[in-house]
Amino acid sequence: MTEYILPLSKVRCMNCAGKIQTSLRTLPGIDSVTVDTQQAIIHGDSALAPIIDTITELGYGAGYHHSLPLQGLSCGKCVAKLEQAFAENPNISRFTVTKTQADIDGLLTRDEAVALIEHTGYQVPAPKPLHLALSGLSCGKCVAKVEQALAGVTEVSAYEVSKTRADIATSGEAEAVISAIEQLGYQATPTSPPAIEITAETTQQAPETTPADAVVADTADDVPASPGKQSLQLMLSGMTCASCVASVEKAIRSVPGVTRASVNLAERTALVSGEAPVDRLIEAITDAGYGAELSEDEHSRRERQQTENAQLYRRHLRNSLIALGAGLPMMGWGIFGGSMMITSTASQLGWGAVGIVTFVMLYTIGRHFFVNAWKAFRHHRATMDTLVALGTGAAWLYSTVLVLLPELFPEQARHVYFEASVMILGLITLGHALEARARSRTSKALEQLIDLQPQTAILVTPDGEKEVALAEIHTGALLRLRPGAKVPVDGTIEEGQSYLDESMLTGEPLPANKQPGDKLHAGTINQNGSLLFRAEQIGSDTMLARIINLVSEAQNSKPALARLADTVSAIFVPSVMIIAIVTAMIWYYVGPAPSSIYMLVAATTVLIIACPCALGLATPMSVMVGVGRAAEYGVLIRNAEAMQLAANIDTVVVDKTGTLTEGKPQVTTIHAYDTDESQLLQLAASLERGSEHPLADAICQAASERSLALSVQSDFEALPGYGVAGNVEGQRVLLGNQKLMTQHQIDIAAAVKDVQTIAEQGATPIYIAIGDQLGGLLGVSDPLRSDSVAAIERLHQMGLNVVMLTGDTEITANAIARQAGIDTVIASVLPDGKAAKVAELQQQGKRVAMVGDGINDAPALAQAEVGIAMGSGSDVAIESAQLTLIRHSLHGVADALQLCGATLKNMKQNLFGAFIYNSLGIPVAAGILYPLTGTLLSPVIAGAAMALSSITVVSNANRLRLFKPDRNLHQ
């Protein structure tokens, strides 16, 4: 007789298990069958294949299915040898083998299958983790498409996909996986691993490698970390415009081993992922004509950047004052009647001296324009420096030739333009100075977060207390926190009580009362009491460090809106140069006399007025300020694309428990039938102490308050969406909702009136069955948060449709909704049905934001356009959500949506301004208004306009630093 223990999948209830059990008993050779929702235990002489076939024909999954890549098979004999080994193993029901892959069905786990292959003399490449940042996914359907594509990649053994990232276990190359995703029209770039490991509990296994579509712990548990993968930040120098960004990104991506490169013009940094050596990256950037060095830690980098920005501001300001000091008298001379013409030897000598002064200005103040332009020319590209160098150089060269050889020019064309070269230098340099000053303010929010981290801590030792550097603190150390001090690391209070100011971290203005057992987070401020606490997370593992890292990465990300600017920027400067040449030709051949003057003025003005810098700064500046401002309000934004999606939301779906309510339910009512209340509560608490559900805590707490002694329970079984079951004191006890009672045919007629009363009070009725009889009812109420009603009203006033999605009964859900002011309620939804309800709203044309805890509501969060996780900033929440609210309040949702809308509006303003400026400025500079005005735009005015365009973009982005949520709605 053979015993088969067969894992099952898609078996959701005992009715399903009963169907399987009935069908298996009809097979010949079967002596006994025991089936539950997890597995089937079969005794008999039947072969394995017909058993699996019977179960799969019913629509369920049975056994394991592995699709394993192979190494070492070189011919048909190798294939035959492995096939023979599979055929001789009684736990394999079906298999196919090629020289590169084996597909196996049966009872073998992945480890057992690999061991069998290796025993035969061949190898299975170990799966490696691959973490991808995704963009372009806007809903659950997009996620499903990516999952389907990954399921079709043979080397992929496990995956977990959201709208913003994919965590994958694969034995193949990353390029094959990325290609499969990009063929769908999405973007995928390698990124850092999440804060939680890819395990069988957190990933979805690929269908080819799972036990009949079940989630089984046989693939990714032993996946080693990839030692070569790294994400590093480089500090850059020499960049001036969007064309420079494209050139640096191209140079970085040309280095073997680079999988992702993102260059930020506003920050002058590059974020690089992959396995490329640092020296090769720096060499590639240097060869492209720019400077680069490895960034230090975030605090040192910010400090250095601020110092360099201050020095740059002072240098540009000094140079601009010198240039304008020399240029203004020249320009004033011409404006107030002085001659700018070469008419005599004296004028030649006078303007020759001016020309020498102008050359000195170009060689000193304007030197970097020409050096950078030459570097760009050597690398076959053109940048903003190219335009400035050509414009100022052409004006100076024309004027110098005119001074030296005036006889080559007709008399009316003997006009010098030295003042134009100097004034253009002065105005553009002044623009750079003001831009540097404004840019240094954009990262103020991140600097404030970094400043929250103290550099020392008070270590408690047997010899007493001493102040030590933060680097000397290790996990498990006992630390003293004095009144007024900042918390140095994350930990748990062991002694003392105090109020802590967490406003800079969570946005919550009221101090939080902290007692022994409570968590402390680095950066928060102790107000009065002295505390002893145990260090648990230090360095980069603290919540503050993770938030800083998340904000920094988000500030370097690009929204979909930026792609248009990137596309235009790539061809902008060459296009401007072509327009300048065409303009010069038209004025030379068609323009009035002296045509050479008109040609020079028009071409120079076109080169000077064009501003690729404004295009390059338009979106990064808005994103940097917006993400930083969001962090100040306790809103963590995963990337800029999530911000753009959130700005267009029209429906907010909220989970009830822990989102609208406190998440701390209490037993408010007990109804006992044929037993007393204490016995009923004692049985319920004895059973529930094996559960982790919030309602279980409420029942156990109620029993504790009555000092009831709990009994030992056995055969505990959690039934998601229904309740729990188990044995207590020799009796079978069921505890759950009405569906659980119906499933087990428990008569609940006696409780109908009590259930309605409980539900109308906004409490959740919980049925308790003892044996096959209804024993009683518990009413469990979870009170609304103090600010939920005001927050819902605020969302309504923002024009948003608010929907409550809950597994509670319709009567209870409607009672809570009435209290909260919510009109639309979707009740009695199982955990795995929430995503489908969100999809239904999307099919109605709604753009949905789902607000949940980031773990239980994960499918619905992934399905929605934007997933918003509420909580205390846990690892899972921060890594899984597109937006995470550290402050546990629905006001944070309104703050986040308002800020995302303001940031998107700011980005559009900047892009519109940059496009309109160049679209109007270049034709005007080329002389399109000459037939109407009879004059051309001065190159000096063009230089001022160019400087003003960059200043305008940066200043407009900095307006977001003044953003405040609508306090009238808030109140």
Short mmCIF file of N, CA and C in Angstrom, two decimals, residues 633-702:
data_model
loop_
_atom_site.label_atom_id
_atom_site.label_comp_id
_atom_site.label_asym_id
_atom_site.label_seq_id
_atom_site.Cartn_x
_atom_site.Cartn_y
_atom_site.Cartn_z
N TYR A 633 5.23 66.69 5.39
CA TYR A 633 3.86 66.42 5.85
C TYR A 633 3.65 64.93 6.14
N GLY A 634 4.74 64.16 6.22
CA GLY A 634 4.61 62.75 6.55
C GLY A 634 4.10 61.90 5.40
N VAL A 635 4.31 62.37 4.16
CA VAL A 635 3.88 61.62 2.97
C VAL A 635 5.13 61.19 2.22
N LEU A 636 5.36 59.87 2.11
CA LEU A 636 6.50 59.35 1.38
C LEU A 636 6.05 58.93 -0.01
N ILE A 637 6.66 59.51 -1.03
CA ILE A 637 6.27 59.26 -2.42
C ILE A 637 7.31 58.36 -3.06
N ARG A 638 6.85 57.23 -3.61
CA ARG A 638 7.77 56.24 -4.17
C ARG A 638 8.55 56.82 -5.36
N ASN A 639 7.88 57.45 -6.29
CA ASN A 639 8.56 58.05 -7.44
C ASN A 639 7.67 59.14 -8.04
N ALA A 640 8.25 59.87 -8.98
CA ALA A 640 7.54 61.00 -9.57
C ALA A 640 6.33 60.56 -10.40
N GLU A 641 6.40 59.37 -10.95
CA GLU A 641 5.27 58.89 -11.75
C GLU A 641 4.04 58.66 -10.87
N ALA A 642 4.27 58.15 -9.65
CA ALA A 642 3.15 57.97 -8.72
C ALA A 642 2.52 59.31 -8.38
N MET A 643 3.35 60.33 -8.26
CA MET A 643 2.84 61.67 -7.97
C MET A 643 1.95 62.17 -9.11
N GLN A 644 2.35 61.90 -10.35
CA GLN A 644 1.55 62.34 -11.49
C GLN A 644 0.22 61.60 -11.54
N LEU A 645 0.23 60.29 -11.24
CA LEU A 645 -1.01 59.52 -11.23
C LEU A 645 -1.94 60.00 -10.12
N ALA A 646 -1.37 60.28 -8.93
CA ALA A 646 -2.19 60.69 -7.79
C ALA A 646 -2.88 62.02 -8.04
N ALA A 647 -2.29 62.85 -8.86
CA ALA A 647 -2.87 64.17 -9.12
C ALA A 647 -4.17 64.08 -9.91
N ASN A 648 -4.41 62.94 -10.55
CA ASN A 648 -5.60 62.80 -11.41
C ASN A 648 -6.65 61.87 -10.82
N ILE A 649 -6.53 61.55 -9.55
CA ILE A 649 -7.48 60.64 -8.88
C ILE A 649 -8.83 61.33 -8.72
N ASP A 650 -9.94 60.55 -8.93
CA ASP A 650 -11.27 61.11 -8.67
C ASP A 650 -12.07 60.28 -7.67
N THR A 651 -11.56 59.09 -7.31
CA THR A 651 -12.25 58.22 -6.35
C THR A 651 -11.26 57.69 -5.32
N VAL A 652 -11.61 57.81 -4.05
CA VAL A 652 -10.77 57.30 -2.98
C VAL A 652 -11.52 56.15 -2.30
N VAL A 653 -10.93 54.95 -2.36
CA VAL A 653 -11.50 53.77 -1.71
C VAL A 653 -10.76 53.54 -0.41
N VAL A 654 -11.51 53.48 0.71
CA VAL A 654 -10.86 53.32 2.01
C VAL A 654 -11.31 52.01 2.65
N ASP A 655 -10.35 51.33 3.23
CA ASP A 655 -10.65 50.16 4.05
C ASP A 655 -11.20 50.66 5.39
N LYS A 656 -12.03 49.87 6.06
CA LYS A 656 -12.63 50.33 7.31
C LYS A 656 -11.70 50.14 8.50
N THR A 657 -11.36 48.88 8.78
CA THR A 657 -10.62 48.57 10.00
C THR A 657 -9.21 49.14 9.94
N GLY A 658 -8.88 49.98 10.90
CA GLY A 658 -7.53 50.53 10.99
C GLY A 658 -7.29 51.72 10.09
N THR A 659 -8.24 52.01 9.20
CA THR A 659 -8.10 53.18 8.33
C THR A 659 -9.10 54.25 8.74
N LEU A 660 -10.39 53.90 8.64
CA LEU A 660 -11.42 54.80 9.18
C LEU A 660 -11.48 54.70 10.70
N THR A 661 -11.24 53.51 11.19
CA THR A 661 -11.40 53.26 12.63
C THR A 661 -10.04 53.19 13.32
N GLU A 662 -10.07 53.09 14.63
CA GLU A 662 -8.84 53.06 15.41
C GLU A 662 -8.03 51.79 15.18
N GLY A 663 -8.70 50.72 14.74
CA GLY A 663 -8.00 49.46 14.60
C GLY A 663 -7.78 48.77 15.94
N LYS A 664 -8.52 49.21 16.96
CA LYS A 664 -8.43 48.61 18.30
C LYS A 664 -9.83 48.22 18.76
N PRO A 665 -10.39 47.15 18.20
CA PRO A 665 -11.77 46.77 18.51
C PRO A 665 -11.95 46.35 19.97
N GLN A 666 -13.18 46.51 20.45
CA GLN A 666 -13.52 46.16 21.82
C GLN A 666 -14.83 45.37 21.82
N VAL A 667 -14.95 44.39 22.72
CA VAL A 667 -16.20 43.65 22.87
C VAL A 667 -17.18 44.53 23.63
N THR A 668 -18.28 44.85 22.99
CA THR A 668 -19.28 45.74 23.62
C THR A 668 -20.55 45.00 24.04
N THR A 669 -20.83 43.84 23.43
CA THR A 669 -22.07 43.12 23.72
C THR A 669 -21.80 41.62 23.75
N ILE A 670 -22.45 40.92 24.71
CA ILE A 670 -22.38 39.45 24.77
C ILE A 670 -23.80 38.91 24.93
N HIS A 671 -24.19 38.04 24.00
CA HIS A 671 -25.49 37.35 24.08
C HIS A 671 -25.21 35.85 24.14
N ALA A 672 -25.58 35.19 25.24
CA ALA A 672 -25.35 33.75 25.39
C ALA A 672 -26.68 33.00 25.28
N TYR A 673 -26.66 31.89 24.52
CA TYR A 673 -27.84 31.04 24.37
C TYR A 673 -27.48 29.65 24.94
N ASP A 674 -28.29 29.17 25.90
CA ASP A 674 -28.08 27.86 26.52
C ASP A 674 -26.73 27.75 27.22
N THR A 675 -26.13 28.85 27.61
CA THR A 675 -24.90 28.86 28.41
C THR A 675 -24.79 30.23 29.05
N ASP A 676 -23.83 30.42 29.97
CA ASP A 676 -23.70 31.76 30.55
C ASP A 676 -22.64 32.56 29.81
N GLU A 677 -22.63 33.88 29.99
CA GLU A 677 -21.75 34.79 29.25
C GLU A 677 -20.28 34.49 29.50
N SER A 678 -19.92 34.22 30.75
CA SER A 678 -18.51 33.99 31.08
C SER A 678 -17.99 32.74 30.38
N GLN A 679 -18.80 31.67 30.37
CA GLN A 679 -18.36 30.45 29.71
C GLN A 679 -18.22 30.67 28.21
N LEU A 680 -19.17 31.40 27.64
CA LEU A 680 -19.12 31.69 26.21
C LEU A 680 -17.85 32.48 25.87
N LEU A 681 -17.57 33.51 26.66
CA LEU A 681 -16.39 34.34 26.41
C LEU A 681 -15.11 33.56 26.64
N GLN A 682 -15.13 32.66 27.65
CA GLN A 682 -13.95 31.85 27.93
C GLN A 682 -13.63 30.91 26.78
N LEU A 683 -14.66 30.27 26.20
CA LEU A 683 -14.45 29.39 25.05
C LEU A 683 -13.93 30.19 23.84
N ALA A 684 -14.54 31.35 23.61
CA ALA A 684 -14.14 32.17 22.46
C ALA A 684 -12.69 32.63 22.60
N ALA A 685 -12.32 33.13 23.78
CA ALA A 685 -10.97 33.62 23.99
C ALA A 685 -9.95 32.48 23.92
N SER A 686 -10.30 31.31 24.45
CA SER A 686 -9.40 30.16 24.38
C SER A 686 -9.10 29.79 22.94
N LEU A 687 -10.13 29.86 22.09
CA LEU A 687 -9.94 29.55 20.68
C LEU A 687 -9.16 30.66 19.97
N GLU A 688 -9.51 31.92 20.25
CA GLU A 688 -8.94 33.05 19.51
C GLU A 688 -7.49 33.36 19.87
N ARG A 689 -7.00 32.85 20.99
CA ARG A 689 -5.62 33.19 21.32
C ARG A 689 -4.63 32.55 20.35
N GLY A 690 -5.12 31.70 19.50
CA GLY A 690 -4.27 31.17 18.44
C GLY A 690 -4.33 31.98 17.17
N SER A 691 -5.09 33.09 17.16
CA SER A 691 -5.28 33.91 15.97
C SER A 691 -4.54 35.23 16.11
N GLU A 692 -4.16 35.82 14.97
CA GLU A 692 -3.50 37.12 14.97
C GLU A 692 -4.44 38.22 14.48
N HIS A 693 -5.70 37.92 14.28
CA HIS A 693 -6.66 38.91 13.80
C HIS A 693 -6.94 39.95 14.88
N PRO A 694 -7.14 41.24 14.50
CA PRO A 694 -7.42 42.28 15.50
C PRO A 694 -8.63 41.96 16.38
N LEU A 695 -9.66 41.30 15.81
CA LEU A 695 -10.83 40.96 16.63
C LEU A 695 -10.48 39.94 17.71
N ALA A 696 -9.49 39.10 17.42
CA ALA A 696 -9.06 38.11 18.41
C ALA A 696 -8.48 38.80 19.63
N ASP A 697 -7.72 39.88 19.40
CA ASP A 697 -7.16 40.63 20.52
C ASP A 697 -8.27 41.21 21.39
N ALA A 698 -9.34 41.70 20.74
CA ALA A 698 -10.45 42.29 21.50
C ALA A 698 -11.12 41.24 22.38
N ILE A 699 -11.33 40.04 21.86
CA ILE A 699 -11.99 38.98 22.63
C ILE A 699 -11.10 38.52 23.79
N CYS A 700 -9.80 38.36 23.51
CA CYS A 700 -8.88 37.94 24.57
C CYS A 700 -8.76 39.02 25.65
N GLN A 701 -8.78 40.28 25.23
CA GLN A 701 -8.71 41.38 26.19
C GLN A 701 -9.95 41.40 27.08
N ALA A 702 -11.12 41.14 26.48
CA ALA A 702 -12.36 41.10 27.27
C ALA A 702 -12.32 39.98 28.31
#
